[in-house]
Amino acid sequence: MDITSLIALGALVAGLALGVVVTHGLHANPRKRFWNAPLGPTRYRRANFPLGGTLAGLVALALWATGHPDGALIAAGAGIGMAAGAIGVGLADPLR
């Protein structure tokens, strides 16, 4: 395993932790009404939409398109982690 893959794996784990912490923090703070509102007709909150993961995915796509595959791999790892963290918290704690 090369160093870029190890860094990407670390970015995935860090992104997962970040997604969980940020989303759980938004769930726990009732003053954040925008983020605690339902996401359309679903039982999930707006906070569960993987915005950070989506943005990191777009950064990865831009890096890949400009010829930086190592940076794209790292950004994609972070984005996948953030998205999984946000969605995981939403599945564990939906609106009732």
mmCIF file of C-alpha atoms in Angstrom:
data_model
loop_
_atom_site.group_PDB
_atom_site.id
_atom_site.type_symbol
_atom_site.label_atom_id
_atom_site.label_comp_id
_atom_site.label_asym_id
_atom_site.label_seq_id
_atom_site.Cartn_x
_atom_site.Cartn_y
_atom_site.Cartn_z
ATOM 1 C CA MET A 1 0.000 0.000 0.000
ATOM 2 C CA ASP A 2 1.504 3.335 -1.004
ATOM 3 C CA ILE A 3 1.521 6.518 1.056
ATOM 4 C CA THR A 4 -1.299 8.150 -0.903
ATOM 5 C CA SER A 5 -3.607 5.228 -0.154
ATOM 6 C CA LEU A 6 -2.748 5.416 3.529
ATOM 7 C CA ILE A 7 -3.449 9.148 3.598
ATOM 8 C CA ALA A 8 -6.744 8.582 1.758
ATOM 9 C CA LEU A 9 -7.705 5.924 4.316
ATOM 10 C CA GLY A 10 -6.876 8.361 7.107
ATOM 11 C CA ALA A 11 -8.969 11.029 5.370
ATOM 12 C CA LEU A 12 -11.872 8.579 5.145
ATOM 13 C CA VAL A 13 -11.705 7.826 8.876
ATOM 14 C CA ALA A 14 -11.330 11.521 9.744
ATOM 15 C CA GLY A 15 -14.229 12.391 7.423
ATOM 16 C CA LEU A 16 -16.396 9.737 9.043
ATOM 17 C CA ALA A 17 -15.663 11.136 12.497
ATOM 18 C CA LEU A 18 -16.296 14.678 11.275
ATOM 19 C CA GLY A 19 -19.603 13.719 9.664
ATOM 20 C CA VAL A 20 -20.792 12.018 12.846
ATOM 21 C CA VAL A 21 -19.712 14.834 15.171
ATOM 22 C CA VAL A 22 -21.122 17.682 13.088
ATOM 23 C CA THR A 23 -24.422 15.946 12.322
ATOM 24 C CA HIS A 24 -24.910 14.813 15.919
ATOM 25 C CA GLY A 25 -24.167 18.363 17.083
ATOM 26 C CA LEU A 26 -26.834 19.731 14.753
ATOM 27 C CA HIS A 27 -29.321 17.149 16.024
ATOM 28 C CA ALA A 28 -28.583 18.046 19.641
ATOM 29 C CA ASN A 29 -28.999 21.810 19.184
ATOM 30 C CA PRO A 30 -32.705 22.705 18.932
ATOM 31 C CA ARG A 31 -31.854 26.340 18.140
ATOM 32 C CA LYS A 32 -30.630 25.274 14.703
ATOM 33 C CA ARG A 33 -34.177 25.158 13.302
ATOM 34 C CA PHE A 34 -33.128 25.161 9.665
ATOM 35 C CA TRP A 35 -30.961 22.060 10.071
ATOM 36 C CA ASN A 36 -33.497 20.255 12.278
ATOM 37 C CA ALA A 37 -36.368 20.747 9.828
ATOM 38 C CA PRO A 38 -37.534 17.692 7.871
ATOM 39 C CA LEU A 39 -35.861 16.969 4.555
ATOM 40 C CA GLY A 40 -38.849 17.021 2.227
ATOM 41 C CA PRO A 41 -41.501 14.411 3.016
ATOM 42 C CA THR A 42 -39.005 12.083 4.726
ATOM 43 C CA ARG A 43 -38.364 11.321 8.406
ATOM 44 C CA TYR A 44 -34.838 12.687 8.120
ATOM 45 C CA ARG A 45 -33.501 16.129 8.975
ATOM 46 C CA ARG A 46 -31.753 18.538 6.637
ATOM 47 C CA ALA A 47 -28.634 17.961 8.731
ATOM 48 C CA ASN A 48 -28.537 14.391 7.381
ATOM 49 C CA PHE A 49 -28.052 15.572 3.813
ATOM 50 C CA PRO A 50 -24.359 14.895 3.144
ATOM 51 C CA LEU A 51 -23.478 18.445 2.099
ATOM 52 C CA GLY A 52 -19.828 18.248 3.183
ATOM 53 C CA GLY A 53 -19.386 14.895 1.483
ATOM 54 C CA THR A 54 -20.950 16.204 -1.705
ATOM 55 C CA LEU A 55 -18.663 19.244 -1.751
ATOM 56 C CA ALA A 56 -15.608 17.059 -1.108
ATOM 57 C CA GLY A 57 -16.713 14.843 -3.990
ATOM 58 C CA LEU A 58 -16.881 17.856 -6.288
ATOM 59 C CA VAL A 59 -13.394 18.907 -5.165
ATOM 60 C CA ALA A 60 -12.176 15.371 -5.905
ATOM 61 C CA LEU A 61 -13.724 15.533 -9.361
ATOM 62 C CA ALA A 62 -12.062 18.898 -10.045
ATOM 63 C CA LEU A 63 -8.699 17.600 -8.838
ATOM 64 C CA TRP A 64 -9.005 14.516 -11.014
ATOM 65 C CA ALA A 65 -9.947 16.608 -14.046
ATOM 66 C CA THR A 66 -6.942 18.893 -13.571
ATOM 67 C CA GLY A 67 -4.498 16.008 -13.354
ATOM 68 C CA HIS A 68 -4.043 15.576 -9.597
ATOM 69 C CA PRO A 69 -5.156 11.967 -8.983
ATOM 70 C CA ASP A 70 -3.486 11.700 -5.556
ATOM 71 C CA GLY A 71 -5.306 14.761 -4.241
ATOM 72 C CA ALA A 72 -8.527 13.485 -5.798
ATOM 73 C CA LEU A 73 -8.162 10.165 -3.984
ATOM 74 C CA ILE A 74 -7.649 11.901 -0.653
ATOM 75 C CA ALA A 75 -10.580 14.305 -1.177
ATOM 76 C CA ALA A 76 -12.809 11.425 -2.273
ATOM 77 C CA GLY A 77 -11.890 9.474 0.857
ATOM 78 C CA ALA A 78 -12.789 12.425 3.065
ATOM 79 C CA GLY A 79 -16.028 12.983 1.156
ATOM 80 C CA ILE A 80 -17.121 9.368 1.422
ATOM 81 C CA GLY A 81 -16.384 9.428 5.140
ATOM 82 C CA MET A 82 -18.332 12.648 5.724
ATOM 83 C CA ALA A 83 -21.309 11.404 3.744
ATOM 84 C CA ALA A 84 -21.347 8.082 5.579
ATOM 85 C CA GLY A 85 -21.156 9.855 8.940
ATOM 86 C CA ALA A 86 -24.035 12.211 8.169
ATOM 87 C CA ILE A 87 -26.250 9.482 6.741
ATOM 88 C CA GLY A 88 -25.378 7.072 9.560
ATOM 89 C CA VAL A 89 -26.428 9.541 12.253
ATOM 90 C CA GLY A 90 -29.659 10.176 10.352
ATOM 91 C CA LEU A 91 -30.450 6.465 10.193
ATOM 92 C CA ALA A 92 -29.723 6.063 13.890
ATOM 93 C CA ASP A 93 -31.668 9.169 14.981
ATOM 94 C CA PRO A 94 -34.463 10.088 12.533
ATOM 95 C CA LEU A 95 -37.274 12.524 13.254
ATOM 96 C CA ARG A 96 -40.120 10.808 14.973
#
